[in-house]
Amino acid sequence: MLYTNFETLDGLHRQLPYLKGIAKNHLLVIVFFNNTELNDLINKKAETVQEIYDKVIAEKFAFEKRLIVNELRKYGIYSVLTQPEQLTLDTINKYLEIKARGIL
């Protein structure tokens, strides 16, 4: 399991050759975080034009995190996208999922 954080697809693409290299010889699981401040902004009701702009930008970043998960999946790299307070539970659940599939 590799604990890191990618905020953008560009950030992932810069590291992807290294990740694919690791994944050739190892079962690689990338663990990274949802941005809790962005989630708070997304869930907050927007009341002004500026808040609407901020909310749309926050939703774009959250969507990009989900795109990162899909991009990793294309290369056979597992991932855990989690909230910091859910880190332990989500990581253990991913491990158990992998064990149940007989991959490990």
XYZ file of N, CA and C in Angstrom, residues 1-103:
309
model
N 0.850 -1.170 0.000
C 0.000 0.000 0.000
C 0.893 1.228 0.000
N 0.539 2.150 -0.882
C 1.296 3.390 -0.995
C 0.376 4.534 -0.605
N 0.747 5.242 0.428
C -0.026 6.380 0.911
C 0.527 7.645 0.273
N -0.310 8.329 -0.480
C 0.097 9.554 -1.155
C -1.145 10.405 -1.361
N -0.997 11.476 -2.097
C -2.165 12.302 -2.401
C -1.968 12.961 -3.754
N -2.959 12.805 -4.598
C -2.988 13.466 -5.893
C -4.176 14.414 -5.897
N -3.950 15.638 -6.273
C -5.044 16.605 -6.358
C -5.564 16.743 -7.784
N -4.702 16.409 -8.767
C -5.086 16.596 -10.164
C -4.630 15.401 -10.996
N -5.250 15.261 -12.164
C -4.823 14.236 -13.107
C -3.391 14.486 -13.585
N -3.030 15.752 -13.737
C -1.655 16.073 -14.140
C -0.657 15.560 -13.112
N -0.983 15.725 -11.843
C -0.119 15.213 -10.782
C 0.017 13.700 -10.858
N -1.078 13.022 -11.141
C -1.039 11.571 -11.297
C -0.199 11.193 -12.508
N -0.417 11.861 -13.635
C 0.304 11.509 -14.858
C 1.811 11.680 -14.718
N 2.248 12.628 -13.909
C 3.688 12.786 -13.676
C 4.272 11.582 -12.933
N 3.468 10.968 -12.071
C 3.950 9.849 -11.259
C 3.584 8.484 -11.839
N 2.712 8.465 -12.835
C 2.193 7.213 -13.365
C 3.266 6.244 -13.869
N 4.300 6.699 -14.555
C 5.329 5.725 -14.971
C 5.956 4.978 -13.789
N 6.161 5.662 -12.685
C 6.738 5.031 -11.496
C 5.743 4.052 -10.873
N 4.481 4.451 -10.827
C 3.452 3.591 -10.252
C 3.275 2.330 -11.092
N 3.283 2.482 -12.401
C 3.157 1.312 -13.266
C 4.360 0.396 -13.107
N 5.522 0.974 -12.907
C 6.719 0.168 -12.661
C 6.602 -0.655 -11.386
N 6.102 -0.049 -10.349
C 5.894 -0.776 -9.084
C 4.852 -1.868 -9.280
N 3.778 -1.547 -10.007
C 2.668 -2.481 -10.190
C 3.051 -3.696 -11.041
N 4.146 -3.609 -11.793
C 4.586 -4.765 -12.582
C 4.957 -5.942 -11.693
N 5.577 -5.637 -10.556
C 6.088 -6.699 -9.685
C 5.356 -6.826 -8.359
N 4.433 -5.913 -8.088
C 3.756 -5.903 -6.791
C 2.272 -5.610 -6.979
N 1.478 -6.051 -6.029
C 0.078 -5.657 -5.994
C 0.037 -4.281 -5.340
N -0.234 -3.270 -6.140
C -0.158 -1.892 -5.665
C -1.548 -1.360 -5.354
N -1.675 -0.811 -4.162
C -2.892 -0.122 -3.740
C -2.485 1.293 -3.345
N -3.034 2.272 -4.046
C -2.771 3.676 -3.739
C -3.844 4.156 -2.777
N -3.442 4.724 -1.666
C -4.378 5.269 -0.684
C -4.198 6.777 -0.684
N -5.282 7.490 -0.995
C -5.218 8.947 -0.971
C -6.538 9.506 -0.481
N -6.555 10.803 -0.228
C -7.641 11.411 0.524
C -8.552 12.311 -0.302
N -9.825 12.269 0.074
C -10.759 13.314 -0.345
C -10.388 14.564 0.421
N -10.558 15.693 -0.192
C -10.306 16.961 0.480
C -11.550 17.319 1.289
N -11.454 17.244 2.605
C -12.624 17.460 3.451
C -13.126 18.897 3.382
N -12.228 19.838 3.195
C -12.665 21.233 3.075
C -13.478 21.445 1.810
N -13.080 20.793 0.726
C -13.864 20.886 -0.505
C -15.218 20.215 -0.337
N -15.241 19.087 0.358
C -16.524 18.417 0.600
C -17.462 19.301 1.413
N -16.924 19.990 2.396
C -17.744 20.916 3.184
C -18.311 22.010 2.289
N -17.494 22.521 1.401
C -17.920 23.572 0.480
C -18.994 23.062 -0.478
N -18.834 21.834 -0.954
C -19.813 21.246 -1.863
C -21.150 21.059 -1.170
N -21.119 20.638 0.080
C -22.355 20.351 0.809
C -23.033 21.589 1.391
N -22.323 22.700 1.398
C -22.875 23.945 1.930
C -23.774 24.601 0.872
N -24.875 25.153 1.305
C -25.782 25.837 0.387
C -25.151 27.160 -0.061
N -25.084 27.338 -1.378
C -24.512 28.565 -1.940
C -25.570 29.654 -1.956
N -25.199 30.832 -1.442
C -26.156 31.927 -1.360
C -25.751 33.137 -2.190
N -24.498 33.225 -2.560
C -24.049 34.347 -3.366
C -23.429 33.810 -4.662
N -23.225 34.708 -5.599
C -22.610 34.306 -6.857
C -21.207 33.745 -6.615
N -20.441 34.393 -5.748
C -19.089 33.903 -5.433
C -19.142 32.505 -4.829
N -20.102 32.253 -3.942
C -20.230 30.926 -3.339
C -20.615 29.881 -4.379
N -21.407 30.275 -5.364
C -21.761 29.360 -6.455
C -20.511 29.011 -7.254
N -19.708 30.023 -7.589
C -18.446 29.782 -8.303
C -17.542 28.852 -7.499
N -17.400 29.135 -6.213
C -16.545 28.313 -5.355
C -17.041 26.867 -5.309
N -18.349 26.701 -5.222
C -18.938 25.370 -5.154
C -18.699 24.597 -6.453
N -18.850 25.251 -7.582
C -18.624 24.590 -8.873
C -17.166 24.160 -9.002
N -16.251 25.009 -8.604
C -14.825 24.663 -8.669
C -14.519 23.499 -7.724
N -15.109 23.505 -6.542
C -14.909 22.405 -5.593
C -15.441 21.099 -6.176
N -16.589 21.150 -6.832
C -17.152 19.951 -7.452
C -16.252 19.440 -8.575
N -15.618 20.349 -9.290
C -14.684 19.953 -10.351
C -13.504 19.187 -9.759
N -12.959 19.691 -8.661
C -11.836 19.003 -8.026
C -12.252 17.635 -7.476
N -13.445 17.540 -6.897
C -13.938 16.257 -6.387
C -14.131 15.268 -7.536
N -14.639 15.761 -8.659
C -14.812 14.912 -9.836
C -13.461 14.425 -10.345
N -12.478 15.300 -10.315
C -11.143 14.925 -10.786
C -10.542 13.817 -9.914
N -10.836 13.822 -8.629
C -10.358 12.744 -7.748
C -10.946 11.411 -8.192
N -12.240 11.420 -8.556
C -12.868 10.185 -9.026
C -12.269 9.750 -10.368
N -11.902 10.709 -11.205
C -11.233 10.379 -12.462
C -9.874 9.731 -12.210
N -9.187 10.177 -11.177
C -7.892 9.594 -10.817
C -8.069 8.119 -10.459
N -9.115 7.801 -9.698
C -9.397 6.405 -9.343
C -9.609 5.581 -10.611
N -10.392 6.102 -11.553
C -10.644 5.389 -12.808
C -9.372 5.227 -13.627
N -8.533 6.243 -13.649
C -7.272 6.177 -14.390
C -6.366 5.096 -13.804
N -6.277 5.022 -12.494
C -5.466 3.988 -11.854
C -6.011 2.601 -12.179
N -7.320 2.461 -12.167
C -7.966 1.177 -12.440
C -7.605 0.676 -13.849
N -7.462 1.597 -14.804
C -7.111 1.214 -16.172
C -5.784 0.463 -16.230
N -4.899 0.757 -15.305
C -3.580 0.146 -15.282
C -3.478 -0.987 -14.258
N -4.615 -1.427 -13.751
C -4.619 -2.526 -12.787
C -4.121 -2.140 -11.418
N -4.165 -0.857 -11.119
C -3.721 -0.366 -9.811
C -4.958 -0.086 -8.973
N -5.025 -0.724 -7.826
C -6.153 -0.523 -6.920
C -5.980 0.793 -6.180
N -7.095 1.326 -5.701
C -6.997 2.587 -4.970
C -8.043 2.643 -3.873
N -7.733 3.451 -2.880
C -8.645 3.762 -1.789
C -8.700 5.277 -1.711
N -9.858 5.826 -2.023
C -10.093 7.266 -1.903
C -10.953 7.447 -0.669
N -10.408 8.081 0.349
C -11.064 8.076 1.647
C -10.981 9.435 2.331
N -11.829 9.588 3.325
C -11.741 10.726 4.230
C -10.656 10.405 5.260
N -9.922 11.393 5.728
C -8.866 11.099 6.707
C -9.363 10.325 7.932
N -10.539 10.644 8.411
C -11.049 9.948 9.603
C -11.498 8.518 9.305
N -11.647 8.152 8.035
C -12.059 6.811 7.630
C -10.877 5.977 7.135
N -9.670 6.512 7.241
C -8.492 5.883 6.661
C -8.326 4.430 7.096
N -8.319 4.177 8.381
C -8.075 2.826 8.887
C -9.140 1.857 8.398
N -10.391 2.212 8.554
C -11.497 1.335 8.167
C -11.487 1.050 6.662
N -11.342 2.080 5.850
C -11.366 1.890 4.398
C -10.160 1.095 3.903
N -9.002 1.298 4.526
C -7.810 0.552 4.135
C -7.956 -0.923 4.484
N -8.445 -1.212 5.651
C -8.669 -2.609 6.057
C -9.714 -3.260 5.157
N -10.778 -2.541 4.843
C -11.812 -3.090 3.957
C -11.256 -3.406 2.574
N -10.384 -2.564 2.038
C -9.776 -2.828 0.736
C -8.893 -4.063 0.806
N -8.132 -4.186 1.881
C -7.297 -5.367 2.068
C -8.159 -6.630 2.105
N -9.233 -6.598 2.866
C -10.122 -7.759 2.960
C -10.780 -8.074 1.616
N -11.127 -7.047 0.860
C -11.697 -7.238 -0.469
C -10.697 -7.957 -1.383
N -9.456 -7.501 -1.359
C -8.414 -8.113 -2.185
C -8.164 -9.551 -1.774
N -8.126 -9.810 -0.460
C -7.945 -11.175 0.038
C -9.107 -12.060 -0.387
N -10.340 -11.553 -0.298
C -11.520 -12.337 -0.658
C -11.533 -12.687 -2.140
N -10.998 -11.827 -2.973
C -10.923 -12.099 -4.418
C -9.799 -13.074 -4.759
N -8.948 -13.371 -3.795
C -7.841 -14.288 -4.025
C -6.705 -13.685 -4.825
N -6.628 -12.372 -4.852
C -5.586 -11.679 -5.617
C -4.270 -11.667 -4.859
